[in-house]
Short mmCIF file of C-alpha atoms and ligand atoms in Angstrom, two decimals:
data_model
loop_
_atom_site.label_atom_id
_atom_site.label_comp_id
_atom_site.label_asym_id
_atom_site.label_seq_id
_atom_site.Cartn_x
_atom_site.Cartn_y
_atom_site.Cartn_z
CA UNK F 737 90.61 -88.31 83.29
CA UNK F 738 88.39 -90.82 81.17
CA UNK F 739 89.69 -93.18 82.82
CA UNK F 740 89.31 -92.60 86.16
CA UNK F 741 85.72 -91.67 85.61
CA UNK F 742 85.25 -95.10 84.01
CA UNK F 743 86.20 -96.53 87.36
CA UNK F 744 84.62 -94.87 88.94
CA UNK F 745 81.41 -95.57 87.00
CA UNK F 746 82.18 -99.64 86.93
CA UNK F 747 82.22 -99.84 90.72
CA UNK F 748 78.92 -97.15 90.91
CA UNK F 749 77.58 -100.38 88.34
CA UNK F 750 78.42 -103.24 90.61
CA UNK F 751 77.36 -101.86 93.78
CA UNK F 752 73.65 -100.91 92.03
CA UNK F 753 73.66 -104.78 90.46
CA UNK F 754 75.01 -105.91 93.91
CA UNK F 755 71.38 -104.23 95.38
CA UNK F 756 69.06 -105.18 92.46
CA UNK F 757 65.62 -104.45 93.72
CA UNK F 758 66.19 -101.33 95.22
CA UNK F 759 67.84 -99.35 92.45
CA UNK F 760 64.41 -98.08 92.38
CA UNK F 761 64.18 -94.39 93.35
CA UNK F 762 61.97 -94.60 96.58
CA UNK F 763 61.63 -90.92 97.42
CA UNK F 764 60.31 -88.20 95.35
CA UNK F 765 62.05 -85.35 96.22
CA UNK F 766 60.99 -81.97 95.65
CA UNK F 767 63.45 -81.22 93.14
CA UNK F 768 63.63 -84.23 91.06
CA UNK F 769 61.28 -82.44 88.49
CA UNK F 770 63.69 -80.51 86.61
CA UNK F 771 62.40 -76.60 85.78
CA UNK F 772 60.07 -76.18 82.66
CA UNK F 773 59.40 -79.80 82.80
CA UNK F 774 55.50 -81.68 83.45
CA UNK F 775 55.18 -84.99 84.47
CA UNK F 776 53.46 -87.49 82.36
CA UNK F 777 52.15 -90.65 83.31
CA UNK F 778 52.34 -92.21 79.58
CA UNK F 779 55.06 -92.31 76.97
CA UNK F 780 55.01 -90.09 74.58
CA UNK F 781 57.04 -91.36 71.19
CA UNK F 782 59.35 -89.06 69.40
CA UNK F 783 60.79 -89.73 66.21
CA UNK F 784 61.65 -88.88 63.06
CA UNK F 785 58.36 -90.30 61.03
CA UNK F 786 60.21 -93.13 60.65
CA UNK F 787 60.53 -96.45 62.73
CA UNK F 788 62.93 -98.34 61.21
CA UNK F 789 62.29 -102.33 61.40
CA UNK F 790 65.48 -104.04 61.89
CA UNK F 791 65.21 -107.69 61.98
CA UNK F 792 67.38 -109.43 64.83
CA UNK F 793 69.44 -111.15 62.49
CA UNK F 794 70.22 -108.08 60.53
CA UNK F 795 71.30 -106.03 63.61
CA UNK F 796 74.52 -104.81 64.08
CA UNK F 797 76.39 -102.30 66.64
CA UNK F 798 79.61 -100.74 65.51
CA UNK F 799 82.34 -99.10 67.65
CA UNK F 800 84.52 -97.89 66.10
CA UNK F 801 86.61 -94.30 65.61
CA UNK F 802 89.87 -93.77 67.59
CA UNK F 803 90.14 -96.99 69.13
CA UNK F 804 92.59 -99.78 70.17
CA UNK F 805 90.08 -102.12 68.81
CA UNK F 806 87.00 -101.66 66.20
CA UNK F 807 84.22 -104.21 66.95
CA UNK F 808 81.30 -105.29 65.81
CA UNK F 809 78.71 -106.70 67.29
CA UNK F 810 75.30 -108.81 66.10
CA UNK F 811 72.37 -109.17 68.03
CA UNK F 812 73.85 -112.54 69.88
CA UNK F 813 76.91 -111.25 70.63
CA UNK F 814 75.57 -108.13 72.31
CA UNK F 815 73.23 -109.79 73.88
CA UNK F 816 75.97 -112.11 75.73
CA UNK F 817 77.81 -109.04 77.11
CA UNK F 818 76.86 -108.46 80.75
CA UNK F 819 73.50 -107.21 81.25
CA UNK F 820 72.40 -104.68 83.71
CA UNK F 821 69.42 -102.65 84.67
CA UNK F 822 68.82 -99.21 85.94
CA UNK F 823 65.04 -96.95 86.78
CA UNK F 824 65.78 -93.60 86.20
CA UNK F 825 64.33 -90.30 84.93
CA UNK F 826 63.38 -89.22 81.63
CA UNK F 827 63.37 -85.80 80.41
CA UNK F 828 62.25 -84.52 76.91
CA UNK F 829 63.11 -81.06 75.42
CA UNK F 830 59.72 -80.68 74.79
CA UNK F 831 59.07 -80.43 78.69
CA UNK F 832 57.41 -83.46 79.32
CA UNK F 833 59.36 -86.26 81.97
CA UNK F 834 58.58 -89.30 82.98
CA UNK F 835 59.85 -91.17 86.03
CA UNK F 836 61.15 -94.57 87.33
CA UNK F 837 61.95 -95.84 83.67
CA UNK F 838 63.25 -99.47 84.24
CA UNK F 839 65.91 -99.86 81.50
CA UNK F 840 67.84 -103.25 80.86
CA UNK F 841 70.88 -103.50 78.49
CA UNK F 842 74.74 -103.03 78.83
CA UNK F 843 76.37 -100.39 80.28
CA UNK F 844 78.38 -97.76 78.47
CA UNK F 845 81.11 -98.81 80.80
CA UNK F 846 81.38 -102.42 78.96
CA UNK F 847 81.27 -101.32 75.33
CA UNK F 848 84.01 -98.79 76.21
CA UNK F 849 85.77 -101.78 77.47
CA UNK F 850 85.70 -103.23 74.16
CA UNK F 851 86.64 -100.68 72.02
CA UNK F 852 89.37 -99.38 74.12
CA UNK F 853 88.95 -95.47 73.27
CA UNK F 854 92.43 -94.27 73.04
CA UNK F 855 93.40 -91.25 75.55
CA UNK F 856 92.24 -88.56 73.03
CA UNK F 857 88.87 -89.83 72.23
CA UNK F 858 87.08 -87.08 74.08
CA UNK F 859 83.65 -86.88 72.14
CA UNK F 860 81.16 -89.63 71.24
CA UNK F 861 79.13 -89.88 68.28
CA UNK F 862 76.07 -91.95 68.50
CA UNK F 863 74.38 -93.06 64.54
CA UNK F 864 71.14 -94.93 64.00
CA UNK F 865 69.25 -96.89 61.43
CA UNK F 866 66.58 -94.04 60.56
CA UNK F 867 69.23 -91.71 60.09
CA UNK F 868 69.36 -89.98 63.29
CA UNK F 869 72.40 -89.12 65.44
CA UNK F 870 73.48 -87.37 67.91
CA UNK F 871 76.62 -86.09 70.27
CA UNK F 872 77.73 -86.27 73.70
CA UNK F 873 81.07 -85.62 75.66
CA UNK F 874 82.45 -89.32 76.83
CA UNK F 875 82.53 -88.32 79.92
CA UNK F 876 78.70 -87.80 79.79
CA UNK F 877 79.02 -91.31 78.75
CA UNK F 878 80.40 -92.53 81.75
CA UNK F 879 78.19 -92.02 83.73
CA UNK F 880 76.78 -95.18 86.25
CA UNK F 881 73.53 -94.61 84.63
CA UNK F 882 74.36 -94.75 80.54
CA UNK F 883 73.55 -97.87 79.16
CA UNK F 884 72.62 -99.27 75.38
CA UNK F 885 69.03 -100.73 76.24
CA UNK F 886 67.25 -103.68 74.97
CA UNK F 887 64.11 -104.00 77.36
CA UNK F 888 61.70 -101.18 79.29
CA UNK F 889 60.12 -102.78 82.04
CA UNK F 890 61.20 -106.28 81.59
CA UNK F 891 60.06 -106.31 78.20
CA UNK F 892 61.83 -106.39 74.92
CA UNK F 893 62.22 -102.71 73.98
CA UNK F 894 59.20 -102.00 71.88
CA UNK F 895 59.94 -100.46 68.06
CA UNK F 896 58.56 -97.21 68.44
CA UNK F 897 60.62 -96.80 71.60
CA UNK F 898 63.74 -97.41 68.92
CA UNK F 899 64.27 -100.95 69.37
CA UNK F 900 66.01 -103.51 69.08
CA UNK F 901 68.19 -101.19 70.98
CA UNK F 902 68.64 -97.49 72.25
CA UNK F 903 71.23 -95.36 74.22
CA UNK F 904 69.82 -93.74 77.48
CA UNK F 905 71.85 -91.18 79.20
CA UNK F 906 69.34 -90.13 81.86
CA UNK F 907 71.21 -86.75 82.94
CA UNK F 908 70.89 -84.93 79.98
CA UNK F 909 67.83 -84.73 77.95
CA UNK F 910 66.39 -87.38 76.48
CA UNK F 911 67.58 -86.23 72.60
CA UNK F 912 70.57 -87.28 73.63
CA UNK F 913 69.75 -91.13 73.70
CA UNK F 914 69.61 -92.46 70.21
CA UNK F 915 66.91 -95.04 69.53
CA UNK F 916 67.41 -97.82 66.96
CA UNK F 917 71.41 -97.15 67.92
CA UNK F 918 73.55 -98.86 65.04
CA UNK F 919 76.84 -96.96 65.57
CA UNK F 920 78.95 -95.85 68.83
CA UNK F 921 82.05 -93.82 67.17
CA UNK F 922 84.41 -92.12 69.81
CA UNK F 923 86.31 -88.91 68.89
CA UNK F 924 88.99 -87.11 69.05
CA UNK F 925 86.85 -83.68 68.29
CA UNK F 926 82.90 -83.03 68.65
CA UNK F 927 80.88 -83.74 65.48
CA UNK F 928 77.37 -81.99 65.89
CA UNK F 929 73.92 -84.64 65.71
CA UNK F 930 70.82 -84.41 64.36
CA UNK F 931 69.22 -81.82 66.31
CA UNK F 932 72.11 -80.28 67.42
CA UNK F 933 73.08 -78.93 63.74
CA UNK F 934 69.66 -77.98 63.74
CA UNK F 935 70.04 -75.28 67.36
CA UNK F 936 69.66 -77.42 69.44
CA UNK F 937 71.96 -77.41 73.01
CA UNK F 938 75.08 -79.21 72.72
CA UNK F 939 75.23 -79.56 75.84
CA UNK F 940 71.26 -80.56 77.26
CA UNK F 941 71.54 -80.44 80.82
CA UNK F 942 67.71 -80.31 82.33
CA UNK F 943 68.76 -78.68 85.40
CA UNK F 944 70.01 -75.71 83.80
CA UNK F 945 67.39 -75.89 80.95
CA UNK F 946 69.58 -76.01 78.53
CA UNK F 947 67.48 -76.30 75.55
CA UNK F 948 68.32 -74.69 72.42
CA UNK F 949 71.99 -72.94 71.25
N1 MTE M 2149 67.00 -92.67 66.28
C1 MTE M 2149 66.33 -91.71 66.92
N2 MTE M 2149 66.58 -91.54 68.23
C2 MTE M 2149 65.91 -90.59 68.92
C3 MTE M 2149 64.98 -89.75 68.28
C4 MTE M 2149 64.75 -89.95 66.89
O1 MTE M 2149 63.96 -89.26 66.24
N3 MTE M 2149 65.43 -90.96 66.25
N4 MTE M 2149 64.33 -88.77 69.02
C5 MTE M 2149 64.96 -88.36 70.28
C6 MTE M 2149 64.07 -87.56 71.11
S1 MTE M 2149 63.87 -85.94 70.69
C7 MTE M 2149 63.50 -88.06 72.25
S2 MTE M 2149 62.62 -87.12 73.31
C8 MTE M 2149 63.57 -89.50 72.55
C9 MTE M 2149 62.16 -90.04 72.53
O2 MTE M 2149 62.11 -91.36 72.97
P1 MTE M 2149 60.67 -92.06 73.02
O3 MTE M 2149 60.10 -92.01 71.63
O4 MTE M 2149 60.95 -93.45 73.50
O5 MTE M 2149 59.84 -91.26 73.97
O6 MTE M 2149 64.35 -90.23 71.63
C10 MTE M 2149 65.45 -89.54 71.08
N5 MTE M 2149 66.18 -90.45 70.25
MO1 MO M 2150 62.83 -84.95 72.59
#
């Protein structure tokens, strides 16, 4: 089932890359403000009090869990994986969103390449260097849209916006992309994050807002 949505999600990848310049979202529609939310025209910054300054050469990405293959990554080898970019949505629990977010990085789809999840790796479990983490079903991960990003609008990704790199998952609120990202592990059974030991949703779908457990 993983599988096919991986796919599914490559060829939703290639086709965007294929028309770079208009992955854009051109019309507005009524309903692309999800219920409870406001739009802001800034960027708010939400962390735990700390921003964590990883130095380039120090950085490493680990996927690991129950996988064909373990690997880790420094910032050069990540950074000559196939790149991508995607502008989508961003939605905070705290209600405010913010639109057309240009994101560039690689796509779930390639690190899950890597790793080769075996078949009942069902859950992953995102960790990061200021002690954050957080949870999300792989087939959330999937998604055409999920990438690990290393720029915002052409631009390195800025610290406070959890550089060197960050997850974004732009379906499901925006807790569920971990900034300063150090760790990818994928599971067999779902291990609660951060703030969802702490009540928040496991599941943090905007649409429904699905907030809080
Ligand atoms: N490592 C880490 N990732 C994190 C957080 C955090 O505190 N630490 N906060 C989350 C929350 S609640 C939100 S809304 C977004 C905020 O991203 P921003 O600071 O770029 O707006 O990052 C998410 N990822
Ligand atoms: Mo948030």
């Amino acid at each position: 089932m993983s599988k096919a949505r991986y796919i599914e999600a490559k060829q939703k990848w290639a086709e965007k890359q294929k028309a770079r310049g208009v992955t854009a979202r051109t019309t507005a529609s009524q309903d692309r403000l999800p219920p409870g939310q406001k739009l802001t025209e800034g960027f708010p910054v939400l962390d735990l009090g700390v921003q964590p300054q990883i130095a380039l050469a120090d950085w490493q990405l680990t996927l690991d869990g129950v996988v064909a293959q373990r690997v880790e990554l420094n910032w050069d080898q990540f950074n000559a994986l196939p790149q991508v970019e995607d502008v989508s949505d961003f939605h905070c629990v705290t209600t405010w969103s913010k639109y057309d977010c240009r994101w560039g990085g690689v796509a779930f789809t390639t690190l899950y390449e890597l790793a080769q999840p075996k078949p009942e790796a069902q859950f992953v479990y995102f960790t990061s260097y200021d002690g954050y983490s957080t949870n999300v079903p792989l087939a959330r991960c999937l998604d055409e849209d999920v990438l690990v990003a290393t720029s915002f609008e052409g631009q390195p990704l800025s610290r406070e916006h959890g550089g060197p790199a960050r997850v974004i998952i732009p379906k499901l609120y925006a807790w569920k992309g971990a900034k300063f990202v150090n760790g990818i592990s994928f599971l067999a059974e779902d291990k609660l994050g951060y703030w969802e030991v702490r009540g928040y949703s496991n599941t943090a779908d905007p649409w429904t807002e699905d907030r809080y457990a």
